[in-house]
C-alpha positions as semicolon CSV with decimal commas, in nm:
position;residue;x (nm);y (nm);z (nm)
1;M;-1,328;5,467;-8,714
2;E;-1,043;5,384;-8,905
3;G;-0,776;5,410;-8,640
4;T;-0,934;5,210;-8,373
5;E;-1,033;4,874;-8,453
6;K;-1,193;4,647;-8,214
7;K;-1,048;4,316;-8,196
8;E;-1,300;4,057;-8,124
9;I;-1,215;3,753;-7,933
10;P;-1,365;3,470;-8,103
11;T;-1,599;3,294;-7,870
12;T;-1,697;2,960;-7,954
13;P;-1,969;2,778;-7,786
14;D;-1,717;2,516;-7,677
15;S;-1,498;2,757;-7,479
16;S;-1,792;2,899;-7,285
17;I;-1,912;2,548;-7,208
18;E;-1,566;2,460;-7,086
19;R;-1,562;2,763;-6,859
20;D;-1,907;2,675;-6,730
21;E;-1,797;2,319;-6,674
22;E;-1,490;2,440;-6,488
23;K;-1,701;2,667;-6,272
24;T;-1,952;2,392;-6,217
25;S;-1,674;2,152;-6,133
26;E;-1,524;2,404;-5,891
27;L;-1,865;2,467;-5,737
28;L;-1,929;2,094;-5,708
29;T;-1,590;2,043;-5,548
30;E;-1,658;2,331;-5,310
31;A;-2,006;2,195;-5,237
32;K;-1,861;1,849;-5,168
33;H;-1,599;2,007;-4,947
34;Q;-1,868;2,204;-4,760
35;K;-2,084;1,893;-4,736
36;N;-1,792;1,690;-4,598
37;K;-1,707;1,973;-4,360
38;K;-2,071;1,988;-4,243
39;K;-2,080;1,609;-4,200
40;K;-1,762;1,626;-3,998
41;E;-1,901;1,911;-3,786
42;D;-2,231;1,726;-3,742
43;K;-2,039;1,416;-3,636
44;E;-1,835;1,622;-3,387
45;I;-2,156;1,778;-3,255
46;E;-2,310;1,433;-3,210
47;E;-1,998;1,310;-3,031
48;L;-2,000;1,616;-2,806
49;K;-2,371;1,563;-2,734
50;K;-2,300;1,200;-2,640
51;K;-2,011;1,306;-2,418
52;L;-2,229;1,572;-2,258
53;E;-2,505;1,317;-2,194
54;E;-2,250;1,077;-2,043
55;K;-2,107;1,351;-1,821
56;E;-2,456;1,462;-1,716
57;K;-2,543;1,100;-1,632
58;E;-2,215;1,064;-1,441
59;A;-2,278;1,391;-1,257
60;K;-2,629;1,275;-1,162
61;E;-2,492;0,942;-1,037
62;N;-2,225;1,124;-0,836
63;Y;-2,486;1,359;-0,691
64;D;-2,710;1,064;-0,599
65;R;-2,409;0,891;-0,442
66;L;-2,331;1,210;-0,249
67;L;-2,689;1,231;-0,121
68;R;-2,682;0,865;-0,013
69;T;-2,345;0,914;0,158
70;A;-2,471;1,225;0,337
71;A;-2,782;1,035;0,450
72;D;-2,568;0,741;0,563
73;F;-2,345;0,978;0,758
74;E;-2,645;1,143;0,925
75;N;-2,781;0,799;1,018
76;Y;-2,437;0,705;1,152
77;K;-2,425;1,019;1,367
78;K;-2,774;0,947;1,505
79;R;-2,686;0,583;1,571
80;A;-2,357;0,682;1,740
81;A;-2,542;0,935;1,959
82;R;-2,799;0,668;2,057
83;E;-2,524;0,417;2,132
84;K;-2,337;0,674;2,341
85;E;-2,655;0,758;2,529
86;D;-2,725;0,388;2,591
87;W;-2,366;0,329;2,695
88;T;-2,379;0,623;2,936
89;K;-2,711;0,504;3,072
90;F;-2,589;0,149;3,133
91;A;-2,214;0,205;3,185
92;N;-2,239;0,138;3,557
93;E;-2,462;-0,166;3,519
94;D;-2,186;-0,411;3,611
95;L;-2,086;-0,199;3,909
96;I;-2,444;-0,178;4,032
97;R;-2,488;-0,555;3,993
98;A;-2,170;-0,605;4,198
99;I;-2,295;-0,373;4,476
100;L;-2,648;-0,517;4,509
101;P;-2,543;-0,819;4,721
102;F;-2,383;-0,584;4,974
103;I;-2,701;-0,383;5,004
104;D;-2,884;-0,710;5,070
105;N;-2,624;-0,810;5,333
106;L;-2,644;-0,472;5,507
107;E;-3,026;-0,491;5,515
108;R;-3,000;-0,840;5,669
109;A;-2,753;-0,705;5,926
110;V;-2,990;-0,424;6,023
111;N;-3,282;-0,668;6,056
112;H;-3,068;-0,912;6,255
113;A;-2,936;-0,634;6,483
114;Q;-3,287;-0,571;6,610
115;K;-3,310;-0,934;6,731
116;V;-2,956;-0,995;6,861
117;V;-2,812;-0,881;7,188
118;D;-2,450;-0,976;7,101
119;T;-2,320;-0,680;6,899
120;G;-1,984;-0,846;6,831
121;V;-2,141;-1,077;6,572
122;L;-2,319;-0,782;6,411
123;I;-2,001;-0,576;6,394
124;E;-1,809;-0,869;6,241
125;G;-2,082;-0,918;5,978
126;V;-2,078;-0,549;5,883
127;R;-1,694;-0,551;5,873
128;L;-1,695;-0,853;5,636
129;T;-1,960;-0,689;5,417
130;L;-1,753;-0,370;5,398
131;Q;-1,441;-0,570;5,309
132;Q;-1,627;-0,754;5,030
133;L;-1,770;-0,426;4,899
134;L;-1,424;-0,268;4,883
135;Q;-1,291;-0,576;4,699
136;A;-1,575;-0,555;4,446
137;L;-1,515;-0,183;4,389
138;N;-1,143;-0,251;4,353
139;K;-1,226;-0,471;4,051
140;F;-1,379;-0,161;3,892
141;G;-1,066;0,044;3,950
142;L;-1,147;0,203;4,287
143;S;-0,868;0,204;4,544
144;S;-0,825;0,384;4,873
145;F;-0,509;0,558;4,988
146;E;-0,366;0,649;5,325
147;S;-0,330;1,018;5,402
148;V;-0,243;1,050;5,771
149;G;0,129;1,109;5,820
150;K;0,187;1,175;5,447
151;P;0,285;1,511;5,293
152;F;-0,014;1,720;5,183
153;D;-0,079;1,682;4,806
154;P;-0,341;1,924;4,666
155;A;-0,407;1,682;4,379
156;L;-0,514;1,414;4,629
157;H;-0,614;1,597;4,946
158;E;-0,860;1,867;5,031
159;A;-0,740;2,079;5,322
160;M;-1,009;2,145;5,581
161;L;-0,792;2,330;5,831
162;V;-0,430;2,388;5,926
163;V;-0,306;2,263;6,264
164;E;0,028;2,351;6,416
165;T;0,176;2,066;6,617
166;D;0,515;1,957;6,745
167;K;0,438;1,593;6,663
168;H;0,417;1,642;6,283
169;E;0,622;1,804;6,008
170;P;0,487;2,115;5,832
171;N;0,247;2,039;5,541
172;Q;0,179;1,691;5,675
173;V;-0,173;1,543;5,697
174;V;-0,251;1,493;6,067
175;E;-0,614;1,385;6,055
176;E;-0,846;1,233;5,796
177;F;-1,210;1,347;5,799
178;Q;-1,309;1,134;5,501
179;K;-1,116;0,850;5,340
180;G;-0,960;0,924;5,000
181;Y;-1,016;0,708;4,691
182;L;-0,862;0,693;4,344
183;L;-1,041;0,568;4,035
184;N;-0,840;0,388;3,766
185;D;-0,509;0,513;3,897
């Protein structure tokens, strides 16, 4: 063993302690770093949990608001339908109230006609009642129009028959079977 000599590295207890201290220091630093990293991650997790809770609460409030709005809308639709039904049911109330006095007057005329011999008075009473009725209906937008002697208009007239005559132009109304009326026109 003469040619190969082992060279021993002197190890002193101080150098191994220093290495252990360095390793320990590195491990402590790494542990602190990991601990700080974990704290930071835990803090982020807590913040995310809080945000999630807030968003869940907000979503629940929005859902509740949506349900209330939907219920309000359904109630509105029902109320509108009821109001429309009531309006339709009573839309002609004013018209009917305006016509009732004429019914009373016509009933009086019929009762009076049975007692009176002079028909001129009866006819005048019925004529006045008719005139008042037409005035009342006119307030509600009803108006009559003349047809005889006017050109035939399919939007206004309903042809019952066609008559050829030398006295009238072609397509001219020559006779009226029923008076024509316009509403709100």
